[in-house]
PDB file of C-alpha atoms in Angstrom:
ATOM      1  CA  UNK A 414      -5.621  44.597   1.341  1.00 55.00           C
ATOM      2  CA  UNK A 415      -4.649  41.030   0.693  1.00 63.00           C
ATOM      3  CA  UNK A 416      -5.719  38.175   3.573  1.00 66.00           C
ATOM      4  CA  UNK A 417      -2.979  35.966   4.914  1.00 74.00           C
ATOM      5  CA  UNK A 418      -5.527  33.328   5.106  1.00 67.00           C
ATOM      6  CA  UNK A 419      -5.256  30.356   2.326  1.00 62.00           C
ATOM      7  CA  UNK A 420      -7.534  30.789  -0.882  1.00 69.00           C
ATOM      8  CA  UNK A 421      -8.974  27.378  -0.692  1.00 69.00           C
ATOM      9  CA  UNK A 422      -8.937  24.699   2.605  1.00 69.00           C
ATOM     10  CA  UNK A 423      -5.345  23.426   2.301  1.00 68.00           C
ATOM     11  CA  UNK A 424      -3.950  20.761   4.727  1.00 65.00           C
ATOM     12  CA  UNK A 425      -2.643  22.897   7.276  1.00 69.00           C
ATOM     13  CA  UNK A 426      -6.477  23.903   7.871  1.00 73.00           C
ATOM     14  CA  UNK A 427      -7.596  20.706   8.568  1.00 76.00           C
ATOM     15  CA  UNK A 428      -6.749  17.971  11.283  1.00 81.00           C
ATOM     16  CA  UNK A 429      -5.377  15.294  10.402  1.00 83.00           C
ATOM     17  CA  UNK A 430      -8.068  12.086  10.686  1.00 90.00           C
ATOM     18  CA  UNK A 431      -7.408   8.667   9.906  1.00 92.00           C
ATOM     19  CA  UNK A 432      -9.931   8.810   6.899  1.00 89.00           C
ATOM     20  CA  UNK A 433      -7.541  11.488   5.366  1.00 89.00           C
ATOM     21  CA  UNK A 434      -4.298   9.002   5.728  1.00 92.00           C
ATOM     22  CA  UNK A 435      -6.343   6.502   3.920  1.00 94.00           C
ATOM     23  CA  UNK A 436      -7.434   8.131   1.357  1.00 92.00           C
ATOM     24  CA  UNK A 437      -3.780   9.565   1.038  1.00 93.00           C
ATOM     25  CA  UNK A 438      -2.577   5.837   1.386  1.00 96.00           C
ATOM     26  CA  UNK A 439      -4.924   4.617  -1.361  1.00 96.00           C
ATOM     27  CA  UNK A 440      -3.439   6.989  -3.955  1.00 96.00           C
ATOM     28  CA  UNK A 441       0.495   6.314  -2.925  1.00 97.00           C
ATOM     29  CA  UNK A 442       0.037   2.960  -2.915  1.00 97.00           C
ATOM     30  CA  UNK A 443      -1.441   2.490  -6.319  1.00 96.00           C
ATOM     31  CA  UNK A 444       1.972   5.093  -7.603  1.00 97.00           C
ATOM     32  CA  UNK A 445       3.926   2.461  -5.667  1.00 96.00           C
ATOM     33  CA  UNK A 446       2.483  -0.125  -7.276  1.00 97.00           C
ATOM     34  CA  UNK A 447       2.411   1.072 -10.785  1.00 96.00           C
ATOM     35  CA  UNK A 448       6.135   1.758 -10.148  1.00 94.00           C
ATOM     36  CA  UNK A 449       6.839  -1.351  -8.638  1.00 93.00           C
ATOM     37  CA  UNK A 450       5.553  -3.190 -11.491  1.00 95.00           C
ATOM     38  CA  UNK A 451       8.626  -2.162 -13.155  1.00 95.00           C
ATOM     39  CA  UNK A 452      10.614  -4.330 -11.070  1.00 94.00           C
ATOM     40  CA  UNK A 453       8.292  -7.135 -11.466  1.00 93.00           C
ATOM     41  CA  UNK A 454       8.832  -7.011 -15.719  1.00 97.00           C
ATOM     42  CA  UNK A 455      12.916  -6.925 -14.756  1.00 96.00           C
ATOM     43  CA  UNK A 456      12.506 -10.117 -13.134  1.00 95.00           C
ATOM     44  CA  UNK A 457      10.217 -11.681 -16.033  1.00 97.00           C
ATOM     45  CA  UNK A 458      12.578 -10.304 -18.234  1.00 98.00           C
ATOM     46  CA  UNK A 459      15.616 -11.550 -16.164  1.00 97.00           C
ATOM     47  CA  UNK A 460      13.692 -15.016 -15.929  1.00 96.00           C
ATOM     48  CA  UNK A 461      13.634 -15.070 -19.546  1.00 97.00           C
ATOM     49  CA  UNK A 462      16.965 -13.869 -20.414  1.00 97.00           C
ATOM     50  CA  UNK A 463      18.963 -16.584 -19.135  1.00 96.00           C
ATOM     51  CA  UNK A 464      20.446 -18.007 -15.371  1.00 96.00           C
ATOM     52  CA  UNK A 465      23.416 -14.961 -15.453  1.00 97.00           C
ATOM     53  CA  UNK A 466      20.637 -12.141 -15.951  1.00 97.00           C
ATOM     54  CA  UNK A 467      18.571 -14.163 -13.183  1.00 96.00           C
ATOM     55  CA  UNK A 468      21.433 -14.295 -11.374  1.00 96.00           C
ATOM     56  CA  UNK A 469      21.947 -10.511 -11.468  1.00 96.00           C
ATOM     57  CA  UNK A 470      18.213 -10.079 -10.452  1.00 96.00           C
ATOM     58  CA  UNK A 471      18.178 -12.328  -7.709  1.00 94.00           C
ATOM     59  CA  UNK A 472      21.512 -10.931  -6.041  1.00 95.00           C
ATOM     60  CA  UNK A 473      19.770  -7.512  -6.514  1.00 95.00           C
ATOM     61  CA  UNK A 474      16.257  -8.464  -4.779  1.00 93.00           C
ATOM     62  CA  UNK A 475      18.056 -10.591  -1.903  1.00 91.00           C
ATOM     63  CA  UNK A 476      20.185  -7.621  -0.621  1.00 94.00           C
ATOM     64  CA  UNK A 477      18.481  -5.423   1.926  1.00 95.00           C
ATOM     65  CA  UNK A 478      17.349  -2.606  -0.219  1.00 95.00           C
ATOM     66  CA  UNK A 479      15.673  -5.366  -2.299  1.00 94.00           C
ATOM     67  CA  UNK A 480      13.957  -6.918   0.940  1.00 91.00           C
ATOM     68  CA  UNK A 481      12.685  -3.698   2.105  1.00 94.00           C
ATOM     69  CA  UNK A 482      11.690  -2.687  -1.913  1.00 95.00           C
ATOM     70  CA  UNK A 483       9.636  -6.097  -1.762  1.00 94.00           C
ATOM     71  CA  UNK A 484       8.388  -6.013   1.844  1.00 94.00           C
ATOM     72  CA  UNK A 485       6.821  -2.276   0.491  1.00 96.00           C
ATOM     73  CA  UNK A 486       5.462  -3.211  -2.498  1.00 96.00           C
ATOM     74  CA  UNK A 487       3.859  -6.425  -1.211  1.00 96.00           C
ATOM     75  CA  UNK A 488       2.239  -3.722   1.530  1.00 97.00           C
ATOM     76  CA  UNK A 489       0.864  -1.495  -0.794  1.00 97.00           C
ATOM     77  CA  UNK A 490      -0.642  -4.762  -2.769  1.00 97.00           C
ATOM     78  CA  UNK A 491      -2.151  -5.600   0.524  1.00 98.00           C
ATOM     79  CA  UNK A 492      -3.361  -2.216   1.210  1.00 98.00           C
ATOM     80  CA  UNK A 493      -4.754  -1.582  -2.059  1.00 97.00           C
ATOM     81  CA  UNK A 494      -6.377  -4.192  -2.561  1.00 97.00           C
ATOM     82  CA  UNK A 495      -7.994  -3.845   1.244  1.00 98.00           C
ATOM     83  CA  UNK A 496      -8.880  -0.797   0.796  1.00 97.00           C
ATOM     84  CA  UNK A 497     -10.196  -1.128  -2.743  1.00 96.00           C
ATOM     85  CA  UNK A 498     -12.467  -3.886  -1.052  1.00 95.00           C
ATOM     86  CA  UNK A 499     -13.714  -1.405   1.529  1.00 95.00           C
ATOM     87  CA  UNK A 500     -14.414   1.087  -1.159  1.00 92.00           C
ATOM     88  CA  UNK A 501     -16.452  -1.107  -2.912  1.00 94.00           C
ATOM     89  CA  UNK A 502     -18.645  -1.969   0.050  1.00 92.00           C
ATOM     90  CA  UNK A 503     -19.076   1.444   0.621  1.00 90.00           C
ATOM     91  CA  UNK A 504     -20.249   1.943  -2.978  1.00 90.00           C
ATOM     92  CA  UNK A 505     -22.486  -0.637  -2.272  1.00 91.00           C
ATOM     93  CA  UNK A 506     -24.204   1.292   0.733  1.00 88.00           C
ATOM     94  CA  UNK A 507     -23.203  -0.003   3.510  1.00 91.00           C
ATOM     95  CA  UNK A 508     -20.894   1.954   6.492  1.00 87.00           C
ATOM     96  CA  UNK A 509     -21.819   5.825   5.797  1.00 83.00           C
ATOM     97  CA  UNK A 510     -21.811   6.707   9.542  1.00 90.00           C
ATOM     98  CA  UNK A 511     -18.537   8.292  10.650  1.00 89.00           C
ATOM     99  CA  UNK A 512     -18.131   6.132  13.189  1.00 93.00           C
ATOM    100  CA  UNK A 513     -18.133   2.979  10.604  1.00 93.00           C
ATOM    101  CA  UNK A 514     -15.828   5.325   8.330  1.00 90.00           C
ATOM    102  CA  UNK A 515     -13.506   5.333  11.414  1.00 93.00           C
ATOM    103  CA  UNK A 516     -13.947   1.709  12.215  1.00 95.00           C
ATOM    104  CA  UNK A 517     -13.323   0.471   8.528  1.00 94.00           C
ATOM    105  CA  UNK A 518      -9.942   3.025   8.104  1.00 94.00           C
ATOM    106  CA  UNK A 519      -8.236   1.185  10.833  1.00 96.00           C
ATOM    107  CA  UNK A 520      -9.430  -2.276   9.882  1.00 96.00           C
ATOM    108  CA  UNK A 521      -7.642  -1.509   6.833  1.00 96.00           C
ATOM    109  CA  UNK A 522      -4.954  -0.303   7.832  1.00 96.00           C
ATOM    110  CA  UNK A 523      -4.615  -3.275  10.177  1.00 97.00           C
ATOM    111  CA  UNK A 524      -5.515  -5.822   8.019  1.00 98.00           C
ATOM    112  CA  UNK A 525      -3.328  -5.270   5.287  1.00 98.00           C
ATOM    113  CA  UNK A 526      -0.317  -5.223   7.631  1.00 97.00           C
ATOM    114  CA  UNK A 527      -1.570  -8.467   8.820  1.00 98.00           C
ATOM    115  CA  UNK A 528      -1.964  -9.843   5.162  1.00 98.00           C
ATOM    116  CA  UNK A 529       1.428  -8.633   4.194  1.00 97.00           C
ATOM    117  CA  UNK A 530       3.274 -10.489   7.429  1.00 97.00           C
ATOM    118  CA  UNK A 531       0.906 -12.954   6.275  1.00 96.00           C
ATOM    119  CA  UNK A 532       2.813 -13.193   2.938  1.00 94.00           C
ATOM    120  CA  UNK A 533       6.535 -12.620   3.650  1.00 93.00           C
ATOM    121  CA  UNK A 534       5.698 -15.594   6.698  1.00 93.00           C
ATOM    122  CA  UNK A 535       4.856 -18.259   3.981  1.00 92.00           C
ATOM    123  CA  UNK A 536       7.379 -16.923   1.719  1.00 88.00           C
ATOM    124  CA  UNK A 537       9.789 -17.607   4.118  1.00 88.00           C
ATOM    125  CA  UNK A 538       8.394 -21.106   4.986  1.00 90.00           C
ATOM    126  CA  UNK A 539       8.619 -22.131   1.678  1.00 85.00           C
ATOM    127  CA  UNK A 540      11.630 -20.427  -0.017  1.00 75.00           C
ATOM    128  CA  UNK A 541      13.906 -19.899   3.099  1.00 68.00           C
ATOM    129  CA  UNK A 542      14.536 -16.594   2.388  1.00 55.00           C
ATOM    130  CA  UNK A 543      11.646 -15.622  -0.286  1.00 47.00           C
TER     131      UNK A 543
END
């Protein structure tokens, strides 16, 4: 007689916690930035090639699908490396109770959107228009 239960827990099982969105975060964002980095070797590339392949580049990362490419890959940066700082504090033994797992998942969440508005503000202070 087979079950229509799920072999092993699968997400629809569980609720979703911000702990779980996290952890989920952590993961994407280090694919996002592993991917990103791609972009980042065009431009040194571009920079390297000459003013008309810089050219090209620049056009490319100044349009609005190159803002919002930016504006997410200097997020996951941010969130990354927040949350790879929170991991490590937690490897050091500190903030086991839920209620400091709870806590710490928000205040990276938040911080790293601060950091990254942070970023793109000075960017724009600086370079008009990063």
């Amino acid at each position: 007689m087979a079950s229509q239960r799920p072999i092993s827990p699968h997400i629809q099982v569980y609720r979703w916690q911000v702990q779980m969105v996290t952890s989920i975060l952590h993961r994407a964002s280090g694919i996002v930035l592993a991917v990103g980095s791609l972009l980042f070797v065009w431009g040194l590339v571009a920079l390297a090639a000459g003013p008309e392949q810089w050219a090209d580049f620049s056009k490319c990362i100044r349009s609005i699908p190159g803002f919002v490419v930016l504006f997410g890959w200097s997020w996951a940066l941010a969130y990354h490396l927040v949350n790879g700082i929170r991991h490590l504090v937690q490897d050091a033994g500190w903030a086991f109770q839920i209620k400091d797992f709870v806590r710490n998942s928000w205040t990276t969440i938040i911080v790293s959107l601060v950091l990254t508005a942070l970023i793109w503000f000075a960017a724009m202070q600086q370079w008009g228009g990063a």
